[in-house]
Amino acid sequence: MKPHRIHMIHNLILNYGLYRKMEVYRPYKAIADEMTRFHCDEYVKFIQNIRPDNIVDFNKQIQRFNVGEDCPIFEGLYEFCQISVGGSLVGAVKLNRK
């Protein structure tokens, strides 16, 4: 997902006061082993290593993993994915405990 979309959604939640009706949990950074439970090793290694300044070195993987337009490559991509996966896992645990 594009970071600016997340920023827009965050602003909508704040401006409409939806956060008052939500339980907010802090995500953690998932480790590679947790990420490979849902994605292949090659994909996790790809997002660990790709950066805006080395895109040309990963042309085959970009095509294979369908990265680009809707899933852009940006500085901090791997950390972003770690937090996203960690948040999803925290959310799944919370939902299963209710």
mmCIF file of N, CA and C in Angstrom:
data_model
loop_
_atom_site.group_PDB
_atom_site.id
_atom_site.type_symbol
_atom_site.label_atom_id
_atom_site.label_comp_id
_atom_site.label_asym_id
_atom_site.label_seq_id
_atom_site.Cartn_x
_atom_site.Cartn_y
_atom_site.Cartn_z
ATOM 1 N N MET A 1 0.839 -1.175 0.000
ATOM 2 C CA MET A 1 0.000 0.000 0.000
ATOM 3 C C MET A 1 0.886 1.241 0.000
ATOM 4 N N LYS A 2 0.418 2.246 -0.663
ATOM 5 C CA LYS A 2 1.182 3.492 -0.736
ATOM 6 C C LYS A 2 1.096 4.247 0.596
ATOM 7 N N PRO A 3 2.234 4.712 1.104
ATOM 8 C CA PRO A 3 2.228 5.425 2.390
ATOM 9 C C PRO A 3 1.292 6.628 2.427
ATOM 10 N N HIS A 4 1.137 7.339 1.306
ATOM 11 C CA HIS A 4 0.250 8.510 1.348
ATOM 12 C C HIS A 4 -1.206 8.092 1.526
ATOM 13 N N ARG A 5 -1.585 6.896 1.092
ATOM 14 C CA ARG A 5 -2.946 6.409 1.331
ATOM 15 C C ARG A 5 -3.170 6.166 2.818
ATOM 16 N N ILE A 6 -2.169 5.605 3.466
ATOM 17 C CA ILE A 6 -2.276 5.364 4.905
ATOM 18 C C ILE A 6 -2.397 6.686 5.645
ATOM 19 N N HIS A 7 -1.629 7.672 5.217
ATOM 20 C CA HIS A 7 -1.696 9.000 5.828
ATOM 21 C C HIS A 7 -3.096 9.600 5.648
ATOM 22 N N MET A 8 -3.674 9.452 4.464
ATOM 23 C CA MET A 8 -5.025 9.982 4.218
ATOM 24 C C MET A 8 -6.054 9.275 5.098
ATOM 25 N N ILE A 9 -5.957 7.958 5.206
ATOM 26 C CA ILE A 9 -6.889 7.204 6.044
ATOM 27 C C ILE A 9 -6.753 7.631 7.500
ATOM 28 N N HIS A 10 -5.525 7.794 7.950
ATOM 29 C CA HIS A 10 -5.283 8.239 9.325
ATOM 30 C C HIS A 10 -5.954 9.594 9.575
ATOM 31 N N ASN A 11 -5.795 10.521 8.644
ATOM 32 C CA ASN A 11 -6.422 11.839 8.789
ATOM 33 C C ASN A 11 -7.942 11.753 8.790
ATOM 34 N N LEU A 12 -8.515 10.894 7.963
ATOM 35 C CA LEU A 12 -9.973 10.719 7.959
ATOM 36 C C LEU A 12 -10.459 10.181 9.303
ATOM 37 N N ILE A 13 -9.750 9.211 9.847
ATOM 38 C CA ILE A 13 -10.117 8.646 11.149
ATOM 39 C C ILE A 13 -10.076 9.721 12.223
ATOM 40 N N LEU A 14 -9.039 10.556 12.202
ATOM 41 C CA LEU A 14 -8.932 11.634 13.191
ATOM 42 C C LEU A 14 -10.007 12.691 12.985
ATOM 43 N N ASN A 15 -10.173 13.160 11.762
ATOM 44 C CA ASN A 15 -11.098 14.261 11.489
ATOM 45 C C ASN A 15 -12.562 13.894 11.699
ATOM 46 N N TYR A 16 -12.918 12.640 11.496
ATOM 47 C CA TYR A 16 -14.293 12.208 11.734
ATOM 48 C C TYR A 16 -14.498 11.677 13.152
ATOM 49 N N GLY A 17 -13.453 11.687 13.951
ATOM 50 C CA GLY A 17 -13.557 11.244 15.336
ATOM 51 C C GLY A 17 -13.767 9.746 15.494
ATOM 52 N N LEU A 18 -13.468 8.995 14.468
ATOM 53 C CA LEU A 18 -13.678 7.547 14.527
ATOM 54 C C LEU A 18 -12.787 6.874 15.559
ATOM 55 N N TYR A 19 -11.648 7.487 15.849
ATOM 56 C CA TYR A 19 -10.724 6.914 16.830
ATOM 57 C C TYR A 19 -11.370 6.783 18.199
ATOM 58 N N ARG A 20 -12.399 7.588 18.470
ATOM 59 C CA ARG A 20 -13.085 7.519 19.765
ATOM 60 C C ARG A 20 -13.854 6.206 19.926
ATOM 61 N N LYS A 21 -14.157 5.576 18.823
ATOM 62 C CA LYS A 21 -14.925 4.330 18.846
ATOM 63 C C LYS A 21 -14.041 3.111 18.582
ATOM 64 N N MET A 22 -12.733 3.320 18.586
ATOM 65 C CA MET A 22 -11.798 2.248 18.249
ATOM 66 C C MET A 22 -10.922 1.895 19.443
ATOM 67 N N GLU A 23 -10.467 0.660 19.455
ATOM 68 C CA GLU A 23 -9.400 0.268 20.364
ATOM 69 C C GLU A 23 -8.119 0.320 19.544
ATOM 70 N N VAL A 24 -7.138 1.053 20.014
ATOM 71 C CA VAL A 24 -5.890 1.222 19.272
ATOM 72 C C VAL A 24 -4.785 0.446 19.989
ATOM 73 N N TYR A 25 -4.096 -0.395 19.240
ATOM 74 C CA TYR A 25 -3.002 -1.191 19.782
ATOM 75 C C TYR A 25 -1.724 -0.837 19.046
ATOM 76 N N ARG A 26 -0.634 -0.859 19.755
ATOM 77 C CA ARG A 26 0.661 -0.549 19.154
ATOM 78 C C ARG A 26 1.223 -1.810 18.488
ATOM 79 N N PRO A 27 1.572 -1.701 17.209
ATOM 80 C CA PRO A 27 2.166 -2.861 16.538
ATOM 81 C C PRO A 27 3.625 -3.032 16.952
ATOM 82 N N TYR A 28 4.161 -4.157 16.634
ATOM 83 C CA TYR A 28 5.586 -4.398 16.837
ATOM 84 C C TYR A 28 6.195 -4.728 15.481
ATOM 85 N N LYS A 29 7.498 -4.715 15.408
ATOM 86 C CA LYS A 29 8.179 -5.076 14.164
ATOM 87 C C LYS A 29 8.304 -6.595 14.097
ATOM 88 N N ALA A 30 7.601 -7.188 13.160
ATOM 89 C CA ALA A 30 7.689 -8.633 12.968
ATOM 90 C C ALA A 30 9.088 -8.990 12.471
ATOM 91 N N ILE A 31 9.551 -10.150 12.864
ATOM 92 C CA ILE A 31 10.847 -10.623 12.378
ATOM 93 C C ILE A 31 10.629 -11.422 11.095
ATOM 94 N N ALA A 32 11.710 -11.666 10.382
ATOM 95 C CA ALA A 32 11.624 -12.354 9.086
ATOM 96 C C ALA A 32 10.940 -13.713 9.213
ATOM 97 N N ASP A 33 11.203 -14.461 10.292
ATOM 98 C CA ASP A 33 10.563 -15.769 10.469
ATOM 99 C C ASP A 33 9.044 -15.651 10.529
ATOM 100 N N GLU A 34 8.541 -14.605 11.155
ATOM 101 C CA GLU A 34 7.089 -14.396 11.204
ATOM 102 C C GLU A 34 6.551 -14.031 9.823
ATOM 103 N N MET A 35 7.314 -13.248 9.096
ATOM 104 C CA MET A 35 6.875 -12.824 7.766
ATOM 105 C C MET A 35 6.853 -13.998 6.791
ATOM 106 N N THR A 36 7.786 -14.937 6.954
ATOM 107 C CA THR A 36 7.831 -16.077 6.030
ATOM 108 C C THR A 36 6.761 -17.119 6.345
ATOM 109 N N ARG A 37 5.990 -16.918 7.379
ATOM 110 C CA ARG A 37 4.820 -17.771 7.604
ATOM 111 C C ARG A 37 3.734 -17.453 6.586
ATOM 112 N N PHE A 38 3.793 -16.258 5.999
ATOM 113 C CA PHE A 38 2.759 -15.805 5.073
ATOM 114 C C PHE A 38 3.299 -15.471 3.686
ATOM 115 N N HIS A 39 4.603 -15.322 3.569
ATOM 116 C CA HIS A 39 5.253 -14.984 2.295
ATOM 117 C C HIS A 39 6.470 -15.881 2.111
ATOM 118 N N CYS A 40 6.828 -16.130 0.865
ATOM 119 C CA CYS A 40 7.989 -16.985 0.600
ATOM 120 C C CYS A 40 9.283 -16.275 1.025
ATOM 121 N N ASP A 41 10.291 -17.087 1.299
ATOM 122 C CA ASP A 41 11.596 -16.560 1.720
ATOM 123 C C ASP A 41 12.152 -15.556 0.716
ATOM 124 N N GLU A 42 11.990 -15.853 -0.576
ATOM 125 C CA GLU A 42 12.534 -14.984 -1.623
ATOM 126 C C GLU A 42 11.908 -13.593 -1.574
ATOM 127 N N TYR A 43 10.610 -13.533 -1.297
ATOM 128 C CA TYR A 43 9.936 -12.233 -1.234
ATOM 129 C C TYR A 43 10.433 -11.428 -0.036
ATOM 130 N N VAL A 44 10.549 -12.072 1.103
ATOM 131 C CA VAL A 44 11.012 -11.367 2.305
ATOM 132 C C VAL A 44 12.442 -10.875 2.104
ATOM 133 N N LYS A 45 13.296 -11.694 1.516
ATOM 134 C CA LYS A 45 14.667 -11.255 1.228
ATOM 135 C C LYS A 45 14.672 -10.090 0.237
ATOM 136 N N PHE A 46 13.782 -10.153 -0.735
ATOM 137 C CA PHE A 46 13.654 -9.073 -1.719
ATOM 138 C C PHE A 46 13.317 -7.749 -1.037
ATOM 139 N N ILE A 47 12.291 -7.739 -0.181
ATOM 140 C CA ILE A 47 11.925 -6.467 0.459
ATOM 141 C C ILE A 47 12.961 -6.019 1.487
ATOM 142 N N GLN A 48 13.748 -6.968 2.011
ATOM 143 C CA GLN A 48 14.840 -6.590 2.915
ATOM 144 C C GLN A 48 15.931 -5.827 2.176
ATOM 145 N N ASN A 49 16.144 -6.169 0.929
ATOM 146 C CA ASN A 49 17.305 -5.656 0.197
ATOM 147 C C ASN A 49 17.022 -4.546 -0.802
ATOM 148 N N ILE A 50 15.800 -4.419 -1.273
ATOM 149 C CA ILE A 50 15.538 -3.410 -2.303
ATOM 150 C C ILE A 50 15.406 -2.023 -1.683
ATOM 151 N N ARG A 51 15.916 -1.049 -2.415
ATOM 152 C CA ARG A 51 15.839 0.368 -2.019
ATOM 153 C C ARG A 51 15.643 1.184 -3.295
ATOM 154 N N PRO A 52 15.229 2.418 -3.171
ATOM 155 C CA PRO A 52 15.064 3.241 -4.380
ATOM 156 C C PRO A 52 16.339 3.367 -5.208
ATOM 157 N N ASP A 53 17.503 3.301 -4.560
ATOM 158 C CA ASP A 53 18.754 3.487 -5.302
ATOM 159 C C ASP A 53 19.306 2.207 -5.936
ATOM 160 N N ASN A 54 18.655 1.061 -5.727
ATOM 161 C CA ASN A 54 19.149 -0.169 -6.355
ATOM 162 C C ASN A 54 18.055 -0.934 -7.115
ATOM 163 N N ILE A 55 17.013 -0.239 -7.496
ATOM 164 C CA ILE A 55 15.880 -0.865 -8.191
ATOM 165 C C ILE A 55 16.327 -1.621 -9.440
ATOM 166 N N VAL A 56 17.247 -1.062 -10.203
ATOM 167 C CA VAL A 56 17.662 -1.696 -11.462
ATOM 168 C C VAL A 56 18.281 -3.077 -11.232
ATOM 169 N N ASP A 57 18.793 -3.323 -10.044
ATOM 170 C CA ASP A 57 19.386 -4.625 -9.734
ATOM 171 C C ASP A 57 18.333 -5.708 -9.472
ATOM 172 N N PHE A 58 17.070 -5.304 -9.368
ATOM 173 C CA PHE A 58 16.007 -6.234 -8.983
ATOM 174 C C PHE A 58 14.869 -6.298 -10.004
ATOM 175 N N ASN A 59 15.148 -6.030 -11.271
ATOM 176 C CA ASN A 59 14.092 -5.996 -12.287
ATOM 177 C C ASN A 59 13.285 -7.289 -12.361
ATOM 178 N N LYS A 60 13.947 -8.432 -12.319
ATOM 179 C CA LYS A 60 13.234 -9.717 -12.393
ATOM 180 C C LYS A 60 12.310 -9.909 -11.192
ATOM 181 N N GLN A 61 12.811 -9.595 -10.004
ATOM 182 C CA GLN A 61 12.000 -9.766 -8.802
ATOM 183 C C GLN A 61 10.839 -8.774 -8.767
ATOM 184 N N ILE A 62 11.055 -7.565 -9.268
ATOM 185 C CA ILE A 62 9.980 -6.569 -9.318
ATOM 186 C C ILE A 62 8.830 -7.100 -10.162
ATOM 187 N N GLN A 63 9.146 -7.702 -11.301
ATOM 188 C CA GLN A 63 8.116 -8.302 -12.155
ATOM 189 C C GLN A 63 7.483 -9.513 -11.469
ATOM 190 N N ARG A 64 8.303 -10.363 -10.910
ATOM 191 C CA ARG A 64 7.805 -11.592 -10.276
ATOM 192 C C ARG A 64 6.852 -11.300 -9.126
ATOM 193 N N PHE A 65 7.204 -10.325 -8.297
ATOM 194 C CA PHE A 65 6.411 -10.030 -7.113
ATOM 195 C C PHE A 65 5.396 -8.909 -7.337
ATOM 196 N N ASN A 66 5.283 -8.450 -8.579
ATOM 197 C CA ASN A 66 4.293 -7.437 -8.960
ATOM 198 C C ASN A 66 4.408 -6.176 -8.096
ATOM 199 N N VAL A 67 5.613 -5.698 -7.952
ATOM 200 C CA VAL A 67 5.890 -4.501 -7.162
ATOM 201 C C VAL A 67 6.029 -3.328 -8.120
ATOM 202 N N GLY A 68 5.576 -2.182 -7.701
ATOM 203 C CA GLY A 68 5.727 -1.007 -8.548
ATOM 204 C C GLY A 68 4.639 0.010 -8.329
ATOM 205 N N GLU A 69 3.635 0.002 -9.190
ATOM 206 C CA GLU A 69 2.621 1.060 -9.199
ATOM 207 C C GLU A 69 1.834 1.139 -7.888
ATOM 208 N N ASP A 70 1.147 0.064 -7.531
ATOM 209 C CA ASP A 70 0.330 0.106 -6.319
ATOM 210 C C ASP A 70 1.140 -0.220 -5.065
ATOM 211 N N CYS A 71 2.240 -0.885 -5.238
ATOM 212 C CA CYS A 71 3.126 -1.242 -4.129
ATOM 213 C C CYS A 71 4.505 -0.652 -4.414
ATOM 214 N N PRO A 72 4.683 0.627 -4.143
ATOM 215 C CA PRO A 72 5.936 1.288 -4.528
ATOM 216 C C PRO A 72 7.111 0.892 -3.637
ATOM 217 N N ILE A 73 8.283 1.104 -4.180
ATOM 218 C CA ILE A 73 9.520 0.880 -3.433
ATOM 219 C C ILE A 73 9.950 2.229 -2.871
ATOM 220 N N PHE A 74 10.177 2.274 -1.579
ATOM 221 C CA PHE A 74 10.560 3.527 -0.935
ATOM 222 C C PHE A 74 11.544 3.225 0.181
ATOM 223 N N GLU A 75 12.262 4.236 0.597
ATOM 224 C CA GLU A 75 13.219 4.090 1.693
ATOM 225 C C GLU A 75 12.451 3.674 2.943
ATOM 226 N N GLY A 76 12.915 2.638 3.610
ATOM 227 C CA GLY A 76 12.242 2.156 4.811
ATOM 228 C C GLY A 76 11.150 1.129 4.535
ATOM 229 N N LEU A 77 11.106 0.594 3.321
ATOM 230 C CA LEU A 77 10.062 -0.366 2.940
ATOM 231 C C LEU A 77 10.034 -1.579 3.868
ATOM 232 N N TYR A 78 11.187 -2.158 4.147
ATOM 233 C CA TYR A 78 11.207 -3.364 4.978
ATOM 234 C C TYR A 78 10.681 -3.074 6.380
ATOM 235 N N GLU A 79 11.111 -1.979 6.978
ATOM 236 C CA GLU A 79 10.617 -1.621 8.315
ATOM 237 C C GLU A 79 9.111 -1.380 8.278
ATOM 238 N N PHE A 80 8.632 -0.723 7.227
ATOM 239 C CA PHE A 80 7.197 -0.507 7.050
ATOM 240 C C PHE A 80 6.464 -1.850 7.022
ATOM 241 N N CYS A 81 6.999 -2.803 6.263
ATOM 242 C CA CYS A 81 6.378 -4.127 6.160
ATOM 243 C C CYS A 81 6.433 -4.866 7.495
ATOM 244 N N GLN A 82 7.536 -4.722 8.217
ATOM 245 C CA GLN A 82 7.641 -5.352 9.537
ATOM 246 C C GLN A 82 6.538 -4.841 10.465
ATOM 247 N N ILE A 83 6.329 -3.541 10.474
ATOM 248 C CA ILE A 83 5.316 -2.942 11.341
ATOM 249 C C ILE A 83 3.917 -3.335 10.873
ATOM 250 N N SER A 84 3.704 -3.373 9.572
ATOM 251 C CA SER A 84 2.407 -3.764 9.024
ATOM 252 C C SER A 84 2.068 -5.207 9.393
ATOM 253 N N VAL A 85 3.027 -6.099 9.222
ATOM 254 C CA VAL A 85 2.808 -7.506 9.584
ATOM 255 C C VAL A 85 2.610 -7.632 11.093
ATOM 256 N N GLY A 86 3.443 -6.945 11.868
ATOM 257 C CA GLY A 86 3.296 -6.980 13.323
ATOM 258 C C GLY A 86 1.930 -6.491 13.765
ATOM 259 N N GLY A 87 1.443 -5.427 13.142
ATOM 260 C CA GLY A 87 0.111 -4.914 13.458
ATOM 261 C C GLY A 87 -0.984 -5.900 13.091
ATOM 262 N N SER A 88 -0.838 -6.552 11.956
ATOM 263 C CA SER A 88 -1.821 -7.562 11.544
ATOM 264 C C SER A 88 -1.846 -8.728 12.524
ATOM 265 N N LEU A 89 -0.665 -9.150 12.967
ATOM 266 C CA LEU A 89 -0.599 -10.262 13.915
ATOM 267 C C LEU A 89 -1.194 -9.876 15.266
ATOM 268 N N VAL A 90 -0.903 -8.665 15.739
ATOM 269 C CA VAL A 90 -1.494 -8.185 16.994
ATOM 270 C C VAL A 90 -3.014 -8.139 16.859
ATOM 271 N N GLY A 91 -3.501 -7.615 15.744
ATOM 272 C CA GLY A 91 -4.945 -7.542 15.514
ATOM 273 C C GLY A 91 -5.592 -8.914 15.485
ATOM 274 N N ALA A 92 -4.950 -9.869 14.832
ATOM 275 C CA ALA A 92 -5.497 -11.228 14.764
ATOM 276 C C ALA A 92 -5.575 -11.857 16.154
ATOM 277 N N VAL A 93 -4.542 -11.656 16.959
ATOM 278 C CA VAL A 93 -4.548 -12.194 18.321
ATOM 279 C C VAL A 93 -5.675 -11.559 19.126
ATOM 280 N N LYS A 94 -5.823 -10.248 19.039
ATOM 281 C CA LYS A 94 -6.876 -9.550 19.791
ATOM 282 C C LYS A 94 -8.257 -10.028 19.362
ATOM 283 N N LEU A 95 -8.482 -10.197 18.056
ATOM 284 C CA LEU A 95 -9.782 -10.667 17.567
ATOM 285 C C LEU A 95 -10.081 -12.088 18.038
ATOM 286 N N ASN A 96 -9.067 -12.923 18.094
ATOM 287 C CA ASN A 96 -9.279 -14.311 18.504
ATOM 288 C C ASN A 96 -9.476 -14.465 20.003
ATOM 289 N N ARG A 97 -9.129 -13.458 20.768
ATOM 290 C CA ARG A 97 -9.303 -13.523 22.226
ATOM 291 C C ARG A 97 -10.637 -12.949 22.675
ATOM 292 N N LYS A 98 -11.402 -12.366 21.762
ATOM 293 C CA LYS A 98 -12.701 -11.769 22.143
ATOM 294 C C LYS A 98 -13.806 -12.779 22.026
#
